[in-house]
Short mmCIF file of C-alpha atoms in Angstrom, two decimals:
data_model
loop_
_atom_site.label_atom_id
_atom_site.label_comp_id
_atom_site.label_asym_id
_atom_site.label_seq_id
_atom_site.Cartn_x
_atom_site.Cartn_y
_atom_site.Cartn_z
CA UNK A 1 -29.18 -15.42 28.43
CA UNK A 2 -29.08 -18.36 26.02
CA UNK A 3 -29.52 -15.84 23.20
CA UNK A 4 -26.57 -13.84 24.47
CA UNK A 5 -24.30 -16.88 24.66
CA UNK A 6 -25.27 -17.80 21.13
CA UNK A 7 -24.42 -14.29 19.90
CA UNK A 8 -21.07 -14.41 21.69
CA UNK A 9 -20.24 -17.78 20.13
CA UNK A 10 -21.13 -16.41 16.71
CA UNK A 11 -18.93 -13.39 17.36
CA UNK A 12 -16.05 -15.60 18.46
CA UNK A 13 -16.36 -17.75 15.34
CA UNK A 14 -16.30 -14.65 13.14
CA UNK A 15 -13.29 -13.15 14.92
CA UNK A 16 -11.28 -16.36 14.72
CA UNK A 17 -12.30 -16.77 11.07
CA UNK A 18 -10.96 -13.27 10.31
CA UNK A 19 -7.57 -14.24 11.76
CA UNK A 20 -7.45 -17.48 9.78
CA UNK A 21 -8.55 -15.78 6.54
CA UNK A 22 -5.86 -13.14 7.09
CA UNK A 23 -3.12 -15.73 7.66
CA UNK A 24 -4.14 -18.40 5.14
CA UNK A 25 -6.48 -16.57 2.80
CA UNK A 26 -10.22 -17.25 2.42
CA UNK A 27 -9.56 -20.08 -0.05
CA UNK A 28 -6.94 -21.65 2.20
CA UNK A 29 -9.20 -21.87 5.26
CA UNK A 30 -11.67 -24.75 5.67
CA UNK A 31 -14.60 -24.99 8.08
CA UNK A 32 -12.67 -27.84 9.67
CA UNK A 33 -9.69 -25.47 10.31
CA UNK A 34 -12.08 -22.97 11.80
CA UNK A 35 -13.71 -25.62 14.00
CA UNK A 36 -10.30 -26.66 15.31
CA UNK A 37 -9.45 -23.03 16.03
CA UNK A 38 -12.59 -22.32 18.06
CA UNK A 39 -12.76 -25.82 19.58
CA UNK A 40 -16.10 -26.82 18.05
CA UNK A 41 -17.28 -29.60 15.77
CA UNK A 42 -18.22 -28.33 12.32
CA UNK A 43 -21.79 -29.54 12.97
CA UNK A 44 -22.26 -27.35 16.04
CA UNK A 45 -20.68 -24.33 14.33
CA UNK A 46 -23.59 -24.50 11.89
CA UNK A 47 -25.90 -23.63 14.80
CA UNK A 48 -24.25 -20.19 14.74
CA UNK A 49 -23.34 -19.54 11.12
CA UNK A 50 -24.61 -20.86 7.79
CA UNK A 51 -21.45 -20.98 5.71
CA UNK A 52 -17.94 -19.72 5.17
CA UNK A 53 -19.39 -17.29 2.62
CA UNK A 54 -21.68 -15.83 5.28
CA UNK A 55 -18.68 -15.21 7.55
CA UNK A 56 -16.79 -13.45 4.76
CA UNK A 57 -19.84 -11.28 4.02
CA UNK A 58 -20.21 -10.39 7.67
CA UNK A 59 -16.54 -9.33 7.94
CA UNK A 60 -16.46 -7.33 4.70
CA UNK A 61 -19.70 -5.46 5.38
CA UNK A 62 -18.80 -4.84 9.01
CA UNK A 63 -15.70 -2.99 7.75
CA UNK A 64 -17.37 -1.15 4.86
CA UNK A 65 -20.35 -0.14 7.04
CA UNK A 66 -17.98 1.26 9.65
CA UNK A 67 -16.20 3.39 7.06
CA UNK A 68 -19.43 4.61 5.52
CA UNK A 69 -21.19 5.48 8.76
CA UNK A 70 -18.11 7.30 10.09
CA UNK A 71 -17.78 9.20 6.83
CA UNK A 72 -21.44 10.26 7.11
CA UNK A 73 -20.84 11.50 10.66
CA UNK A 74 -17.68 13.35 9.70
CA UNK A 75 -19.42 15.01 6.74
CA UNK A 76 -22.01 16.45 9.11
CA UNK A 77 -19.55 18.08 11.52
CA UNK A 78 -18.72 21.78 11.34
CA UNK A 79 -14.97 21.07 11.30
CA UNK A 80 -12.59 22.37 8.64
CA UNK A 81 -11.86 20.12 5.65
CA UNK A 82 -8.36 19.56 7.01
CA UNK A 83 -9.82 18.26 10.27
CA UNK A 84 -12.40 16.14 8.44
CA UNK A 85 -9.65 14.48 6.42
CA UNK A 86 -7.57 14.02 9.55
CA UNK A 87 -10.55 12.31 11.17
CA UNK A 88 -10.80 9.90 8.23
CA UNK A 89 -7.06 9.15 8.34
CA UNK A 90 -7.39 8.54 12.07
CA UNK A 91 -10.35 6.22 11.45
CA UNK A 92 -8.34 4.11 9.00
CA UNK A 93 -5.38 3.75 11.34
CA UNK A 94 -7.58 3.17 14.36
CA UNK A 95 -9.56 0.41 12.65
CA UNK A 96 -6.34 -1.29 11.55
CA UNK A 97 -5.00 -1.23 15.09
CA UNK A 98 -8.25 -2.35 16.72
CA UNK A 99 -9.59 -4.73 14.10
CA UNK A 100 -6.61 -5.51 11.86
CA UNK A 101 -7.64 -9.01 10.80
CA UNK A 102 -11.09 -7.85 9.63
CA UNK A 103 -9.60 -4.89 7.74
CA UNK A 104 -7.07 -7.18 6.09
CA UNK A 105 -9.82 -9.60 4.99
CA UNK A 106 -11.97 -6.75 3.66
CA UNK A 107 -8.92 -5.38 1.77
CA UNK A 108 -7.71 -8.66 0.31
CA UNK A 109 -10.47 -11.30 0.32
CA UNK A 110 -13.50 -9.21 -0.71
CA UNK A 111 -13.00 -10.61 -4.23
CA UNK A 112 -14.32 -13.99 -3.00
CA UNK A 113 -17.73 -12.44 -2.33
CA UNK A 114 -20.27 -13.61 -4.90
CA UNK A 115 -23.37 -12.35 -6.72
CA UNK A 116 -25.24 -9.44 -5.17
CA UNK A 117 -22.88 -9.30 -2.21
CA UNK A 118 -19.90 -8.66 -4.45
CA UNK A 119 -21.79 -5.90 -6.27
CA UNK A 120 -22.93 -4.35 -3.00
CA UNK A 121 -19.44 -4.39 -1.55
CA UNK A 122 -17.91 -2.77 -4.64
CA UNK A 123 -20.67 -0.16 -4.62
CA UNK A 124 -20.03 0.57 -0.93
CA UNK A 125 -16.31 0.97 -1.55
CA UNK A 126 -16.96 3.27 -4.48
CA UNK A 127 -19.42 5.33 -2.41
CA UNK A 128 -16.84 5.70 0.35
CA UNK A 129 -14.08 6.70 -2.06
CA UNK A 130 -16.37 9.24 -3.75
CA UNK A 131 -17.33 10.73 -0.39
CA UNK A 132 -13.69 10.97 0.69
CA UNK A 133 -12.73 12.45 -2.71
CA UNK A 134 -15.54 15.01 -2.41
CA UNK A 135 -14.11 16.25 0.90
CA UNK A 136 -10.69 16.65 -0.74
CA UNK A 137 -12.25 18.46 -3.70
CA UNK A 138 -14.21 20.79 -1.44
CA UNK A 139 -11.12 21.39 0.68
CA UNK A 140 -9.18 22.43 -2.41
CA UNK A 141 -12.04 24.68 -3.58
CA UNK A 142 -12.17 26.27 -0.10
CA UNK A 143 -8.44 27.03 -0.33
CA UNK A 144 -7.62 24.78 2.63
CA UNK A 145 -5.77 22.13 0.63
CA UNK A 146 -3.02 22.17 -1.98
CA UNK A 147 -4.40 22.15 -5.54
CA UNK A 148 -3.41 18.56 -6.29
CA UNK A 149 -5.22 16.01 -8.44
CA UNK A 150 -8.06 14.67 -6.28
CA UNK A 151 -7.62 11.00 -7.26
CA UNK A 152 -3.89 11.19 -6.58
CA UNK A 153 -4.51 12.67 -3.13
CA UNK A 154 -7.20 10.09 -2.32
CA UNK A 155 -5.17 7.04 -3.35
CA UNK A 156 -1.96 8.36 -1.81
CA UNK A 157 -3.74 8.73 1.54
CA UNK A 158 -5.54 5.37 1.36
CA UNK A 159 -2.33 3.62 0.32
CA UNK A 160 -0.12 5.46 2.82
CA UNK A 161 -1.92 3.93 5.82
CA UNK A 162 -2.15 0.34 4.59
CA UNK A 163 1.25 -0.81 5.89
CA UNK A 164 0.02 -0.21 9.47
CA UNK A 165 -2.05 -3.38 9.43
CA UNK A 166 1.03 -5.46 8.51
CA UNK A 167 3.50 -3.75 10.85
CA UNK A 168 1.86 -2.36 13.94
CA UNK A 169 1.68 -4.32 17.16
CA UNK A 170 2.23 -3.34 20.77
CA UNK A 171 5.95 -3.37 21.53
CA UNK A 172 7.03 -1.58 18.35
CA UNK A 173 8.10 1.30 20.56
CA UNK A 174 5.29 3.61 19.49
CA UNK A 175 1.75 3.96 20.79
CA UNK A 176 -1.29 3.87 18.56
CA UNK A 177 -1.91 7.55 19.29
CA UNK A 178 1.65 8.55 18.30
CA UNK A 179 1.39 6.44 15.17
CA UNK A 180 -1.82 8.23 14.14
CA UNK A 181 -0.30 11.59 14.92
CA UNK A 182 2.90 10.89 12.98
CA UNK A 183 1.07 9.68 9.87
CA UNK A 184 -1.37 12.61 9.96
CA UNK A 185 1.56 15.01 10.28
CA UNK A 186 3.26 13.54 7.20
CA UNK A 187 0.11 13.44 5.05
CA UNK A 188 -1.44 16.74 6.07
CA UNK A 189 1.52 18.93 7.03
CA UNK A 190 4.33 17.18 5.21
CA UNK A 191 7.51 15.47 6.33
CA UNK A 192 9.55 18.57 5.50
CA UNK A 193 9.77 21.20 8.19
CA UNK A 194 9.29 24.92 7.83
CA UNK A 195 7.08 26.99 5.61
CA UNK A 196 5.52 25.30 2.63
CA UNK A 197 6.78 26.08 -0.81
CA UNK A 198 4.31 26.63 -3.62
CA UNK A 199 4.11 23.60 -5.90
CA UNK A 200 6.94 23.80 -8.37
CA UNK A 201 8.90 21.38 -10.47
CA UNK A 202 12.35 20.88 -9.02
CA UNK A 203 14.77 18.41 -10.47
CA UNK A 204 17.57 16.96 -8.41
CA UNK A 205 20.40 16.31 -10.85
CA UNK A 206 22.00 12.94 -10.26
CA UNK A 207 25.53 12.06 -11.37
CA UNK A 208 24.11 9.54 -13.86
CA UNK A 209 22.19 12.30 -15.63
CA UNK A 210 25.48 13.55 -17.01
CA UNK A 211 26.51 10.24 -18.54
CA UNK B 1 25.09 -9.57 -34.26
CA UNK B 2 23.95 -13.07 -33.38
CA UNK B 3 24.88 -12.30 -29.77
CA UNK B 4 22.81 -9.15 -29.84
CA UNK B 5 19.73 -10.93 -31.20
CA UNK B 6 20.09 -13.54 -28.50
CA UNK B 7 20.27 -10.85 -25.82
CA UNK B 8 17.20 -9.14 -27.25
CA UNK B 9 15.24 -12.40 -27.27
CA UNK B 10 16.25 -13.00 -23.68
CA UNK B 11 15.13 -9.49 -22.79
CA UNK B 12 11.79 -10.00 -24.54
CA UNK B 13 11.21 -13.28 -22.70
CA UNK B 14 11.92 -11.60 -19.37
CA UNK B 15 9.67 -8.62 -20.11
CA UNK B 16 6.76 -10.82 -21.17
CA UNK B 17 7.33 -13.06 -18.15
CA UNK B 18 7.09 -10.03 -15.84
CA UNK B 19 3.67 -9.16 -17.34
CA UNK B 20 2.42 -12.73 -16.96
CA UNK B 21 3.73 -13.05 -13.39
CA UNK B 22 2.04 -9.76 -12.54
CA UNK B 23 -1.31 -10.85 -13.99
CA UNK B 24 -1.37 -14.52 -12.97
CA UNK B 25 1.27 -14.73 -10.23
CA UNK B 26 4.55 -16.63 -10.47
CA UNK B 27 2.88 -19.89 -9.45
CA UNK B 28 0.07 -19.43 -11.97
CA UNK B 29 2.38 -18.97 -14.97
CA UNK B 30 3.88 -21.98 -16.79
CA UNK B 31 6.78 -22.03 -19.25
CA UNK B 32 4.17 -23.14 -21.77
CA UNK B 33 2.13 -19.96 -21.11
CA UNK B 34 5.28 -17.92 -21.52
CA UNK B 35 6.20 -19.69 -24.76
CA UNK B 36 2.72 -18.96 -26.17
CA UNK B 37 3.08 -15.29 -25.15
CA UNK B 38 6.43 -14.78 -26.89
CA UNK B 39 5.63 -17.14 -29.78
CA UNK B 40 8.38 -19.67 -29.10
CA UNK B 41 8.49 -23.38 -28.36
CA UNK B 42 9.52 -24.10 -24.78
CA UNK B 43 12.59 -25.94 -26.15
CA UNK B 44 13.91 -22.88 -27.98
CA UNK B 45 13.22 -20.60 -25.00
CA UNK B 46 15.74 -22.70 -23.10
CA UNK B 47 18.41 -21.40 -25.49
CA UNK B 48 17.90 -18.03 -23.82
CA UNK B 49 16.96 -18.79 -20.24
CA UNK B 50 17.52 -21.74 -17.93
CA UNK B 51 14.33 -21.79 -15.87
CA UNK B 52 11.33 -19.89 -14.58
CA UNK B 53 13.28 -19.40 -11.35
CA UNK B 54 16.10 -17.69 -13.23
CA UNK B 55 13.61 -15.25 -14.78
CA UNK B 56 12.17 -14.41 -11.38
CA UNK B 57 15.67 -13.84 -9.99
CA UNK B 58 16.55 -11.60 -12.90
CA UNK B 59 13.42 -9.47 -12.41
CA UNK B 60 13.72 -9.17 -8.63
CA UNK B 61 17.43 -8.27 -8.64
CA UNK B 62 17.02 -5.89 -11.55
CA UNK B 63 14.56 -3.93 -9.40
CA UNK B 64 16.51 -4.16 -6.12
CA UNK B 65 19.80 -3.25 -7.85
CA UNK B 66 18.16 -0.20 -9.40
CA UNK B 67 16.94 0.99 -6.02
CA UNK B 68 20.28 0.36 -4.34
CA UNK B 69 22.44 2.00 -6.99
CA UNK B 70 20.17 5.06 -7.17
CA UNK B 71 20.21 5.34 -3.39
CA UNK B 72 24.03 5.24 -3.44
CA UNK B 73 24.08 8.04 -6.04
CA UNK B 74 21.57 10.14 -4.13
CA UNK B 75 23.52 9.70 -0.88
CA UNK B 76 26.59 11.18 -2.57
CA UNK B 77 24.92 14.36 -3.83
CA UNK B 78 25.26 17.67 -1.98
CA UNK B 79 21.49 18.18 -1.96
CA UNK B 80 19.43 18.83 1.17
CA UNK B 81 17.82 15.86 2.91
CA UNK B 82 14.44 17.05 1.69
CA UNK B 83 15.67 16.95 -1.89
CA UNK B 84 17.33 13.57 -1.39
CA UNK B 85 14.08 12.11 -0.11
CA UNK B 86 12.17 13.74 -2.96
CA UNK B 87 14.61 12.09 -5.37
CA UNK B 88 13.89 8.69 -3.81
CA UNK B 89 10.14 9.23 -3.97
CA UNK B 90 10.52 10.26 -7.60
CA UNK B 91 12.58 7.14 -8.27
CA UNK B 92 9.85 4.88 -6.87
CA UNK B 93 7.10 6.51 -8.91
CA UNK B 94 9.25 6.67 -12.03
CA UNK B 95 10.14 3.00 -11.83
CA UNK B 96 6.49 2.06 -11.37
CA UNK B 97 5.48 4.07 -14.42
CA UNK B 98 8.34 2.85 -16.61
CA UNK B 99 8.68 -0.73 -15.41
CA UNK B 100 5.46 -1.45 -13.52
CA UNK B 101 5.28 -5.19 -14.18
CA UNK B 102 8.82 -5.79 -12.88
CA UNK B 103 8.19 -3.66 -9.77
CA UNK B 104 4.95 -5.54 -9.12
CA UNK B 105 6.74 -8.91 -9.39
CA UNK B 106 9.56 -7.75 -7.10
CA UNK B 107 6.95 -6.49 -4.60
CA UNK B 108 4.68 -9.53 -4.63
CA UNK B 109 6.48 -12.60 -5.99
CA UNK B 110 9.93 -12.22 -4.38
CA UNK B 111 8.77 -14.79 -1.81
CA UNK B 112 9.06 -17.51 -4.48
CA UNK B 113 12.82 -16.95 -4.66
CA UNK B 114 14.68 -19.84 -3.04
CA UNK B 115 17.87 -20.52 -1.07
CA UNK B 116 20.66 -17.96 -1.33
CA UNK B 117 18.70 -15.83 -3.76
CA UNK B 118 15.90 -15.36 -1.25
CA UNK B 119 18.41 -14.39 1.45
CA UNK B 120 20.21 -12.01 -0.89
CA UNK B 121 16.99 -10.34 -1.95
CA UNK B 122 15.80 -9.86 1.63
CA UNK B 123 19.23 -8.47 2.55
CA UNK B 124 19.12 -6.06 -0.38
CA UNK B 125 15.69 -4.85 0.63
CA UNK B 126 16.79 -4.40 4.22
CA UNK B 127 19.92 -2.50 3.07
CA UNK B 128 17.78 -0.20 0.96
CA UNK B 129 15.28 0.44 3.76
CA UNK B 130 18.11 1.15 6.20
CA UNK B 131 19.73 3.60 3.79
CA UNK B 132 16.41 5.37 3.20
CA UNK B 133 15.71 5.43 6.96
CA UNK B 134 19.20 6.87 7.62
CA UNK B 135 18.44 9.81 5.30
CA UNK B 136 15.21 10.47 7.18
CA UNK B 137 17.02 10.21 10.51
CA UNK B 138 19.77 12.58 9.38
CA UNK B 139 17.18 14.97 7.96
CA UNK B 140 15.41 15.07 11.33
CA UNK B 141 18.75 15.59 13.16
CA UNK B 142 19.60 18.41 10.75
CA UNK B 143 16.26 20.08 11.56
CA UNK B 144 15.02 19.75 7.99
CA UNK B 145 12.30 17.20 8.74
CA UNK B 146 9.51 16.91 11.29
CA UNK B 147 10.56 14.92 14.36
CA UNK B 148 8.46 11.85 13.53
CA UNK B 149 9.24 8.20 14.20
CA UNK B 150 11.70 7.16 11.47
CA UNK B 151 10.09 3.76 10.77
CA UNK B 152 6.66 5.36 10.52
CA UNK B 153 7.95 7.94 8.04
CA UNK B 154 9.77 5.29 5.98
CA UNK B 155 6.84 2.89 5.71
CA UNK B 156 4.30 5.66 5.15
CA UNK B 157 6.35 6.91 2.18
CA UNK B 158 7.03 3.45 0.73
CA UNK B 159 3.38 2.49 1.12
CA UNK B 160 2.02 5.82 -0.15
CA UNK B 161 3.48 5.30 -3.63
CA UNK B 162 2.51 1.66 -4.13
CA UNK B 163 -0.98 2.29 -5.56
CA UNK B 164 0.63 4.00 -8.58
CA UNK B 165 1.62 0.67 -10.08
CA UNK B 166 -2.01 -0.53 -9.95
CA UNK B 167 -3.64 2.69 -11.11
CA UNK B 168 -1.44 4.73 -13.38
CA UNK B 169 -1.62 4.46 -17.13
CA UNK B 170 -1.58 7.05 -19.89
CA UNK B 171 -5.05 8.48 -20.33
CA UNK B 172 -5.80 8.91 -16.63
CA UNK B 173 -5.77 12.66 -17.25
CA UNK B 174 -2.47 13.26 -15.49
CA UNK B 175 1.10 13.05 -16.76
CA UNK B 176 3.79 11.05 -15.01
CA UNK B 177 5.56 14.30 -14.09
CA UNK B 178 2.40 15.78 -12.51
CA UNK B 179 1.78 12.55 -10.65
CA UNK B 180 5.29 12.62 -9.17
CA UNK B 181 4.94 16.28 -8.29
CA UNK B 182 1.55 15.80 -6.61
CA UNK B 183 2.68 12.86 -4.50
CA UNK B 184 5.90 14.62 -3.47
CA UNK B 185 3.88 17.67 -2.50
CA UNK B 186 1.59 15.60 -0.27
CA UNK B 187 4.38 13.61 1.40
CA UNK B 188 6.95 16.37 1.83
CA UNK B 189 4.89 19.55 2.14
CA UNK B 190 1.53 18.12 3.21
CA UNK B 191 -1.92 18.14 1.67
CA UNK B 192 -2.98 21.00 3.92
CA UNK B 193 -2.18 24.50 2.69
CA UNK B 194 -0.63 27.33 4.59
CA UNK B 195 1.96 27.42 7.33
CA UNK B 196 2.68 24.21 9.12
CA UNK B 197 1.47 23.69 12.63
CA UNK B 198 3.79 22.15 15.18
CA UNK B 199 2.86 18.54 15.93
CA UNK B 200 0.04 18.51 18.42
CA UNK B 201 -2.74 16.15 19.39
CA UNK B 202 -6.06 17.41 18.11
CA UNK B 203 -9.22 15.41 18.49
CA UNK B 204 -12.17 15.94 16.21
CA UNK B 205 -15.24 15.20 18.32
CA UNK B 206 -17.74 13.09 16.44
CA UNK B 207 -21.45 12.98 17.26
CA UNK B 208 -21.10 9.31 18.26
CA UNK B 209 -18.59 10.23 20.96
CA UNK B 210 -21.46 11.73 22.94
CA UNK B 211 -23.60 8.60 22.87
#
């Protein structure tokens, strides 16, 4: 029971730290700020965590491990490539809705990791991106996806969902499920309605083009 | 002729400032740094510009004015809503390729604008977003676009193109034109090939869902 309470306290410290890091940045948050936030003296916080660096590591690797383990699960399913990519898009949006502060810290403050931890985090991110890119590549080869440049598709998708963490909160007039569905529709099926056109270069001539 | 040289010097100072602001942030760049970059004493730079703030204002409003004037032109064309939105997407990508440092500063350092200039910039951005959103809304009403939430579509598109400024440079194995075409294909027609499905909720069951 004492063990459990200790774990909960640690978890609370980490969650509150994620919110502070998100709002003020890792560099702009002191252990004193964090103590004030969780209502503990700095000295007793050290019963639960060793350092601010340890908290940052915990947050960053919690996020990267989630992505990597979900990717591994998705890779093993029998679903189509389209559905595998939809599942990854859903994962990104879901994690931002459920755990936005941690995702924000992992996206923006990972650069304050040091030594081996920094290397490991960058390796994890690269491994995830390569795995995601491989699904896109295989989907193109299987004729399920448009023959676009794989890096362009990967970064367009990863970038397209990042605003969610800044914008989404309950009361925006859209549920998390609708949000996921809308974004997946745009990225996978396209904002334009009707049958898809083959890729072609079309120029819209603007008035200024004549000047 | 003297006037022209002076204008060119001013332009050079602003262009080099944009690169420094992008790399080091507005706060991290001094007039001394800028002088060293353009090879001028701070005193003679003040013949061409009044302050670091003035440079920031110039960069931010150059970018926002470009967006707003292009939007106004696009609104007046007879093109379909799909083609109007494609033209806006192309504009974003084009501006990032051609003028990446300025776009980056307008995206990240606008918050260092002060007083009226800050208000004007935020108003300009809001006006642009509203105009873009109105095209999406009209496109949905006209039956050209999928019936998604307008804010979700707007922010997904604006966010989806932002990585370009960080990633794209000649030698990435893709031309600017191909990049534009690929991103427009994903956002307007979808990454998935074949006929579009109506919007529906599909869940991919993961192994962990059974645990």
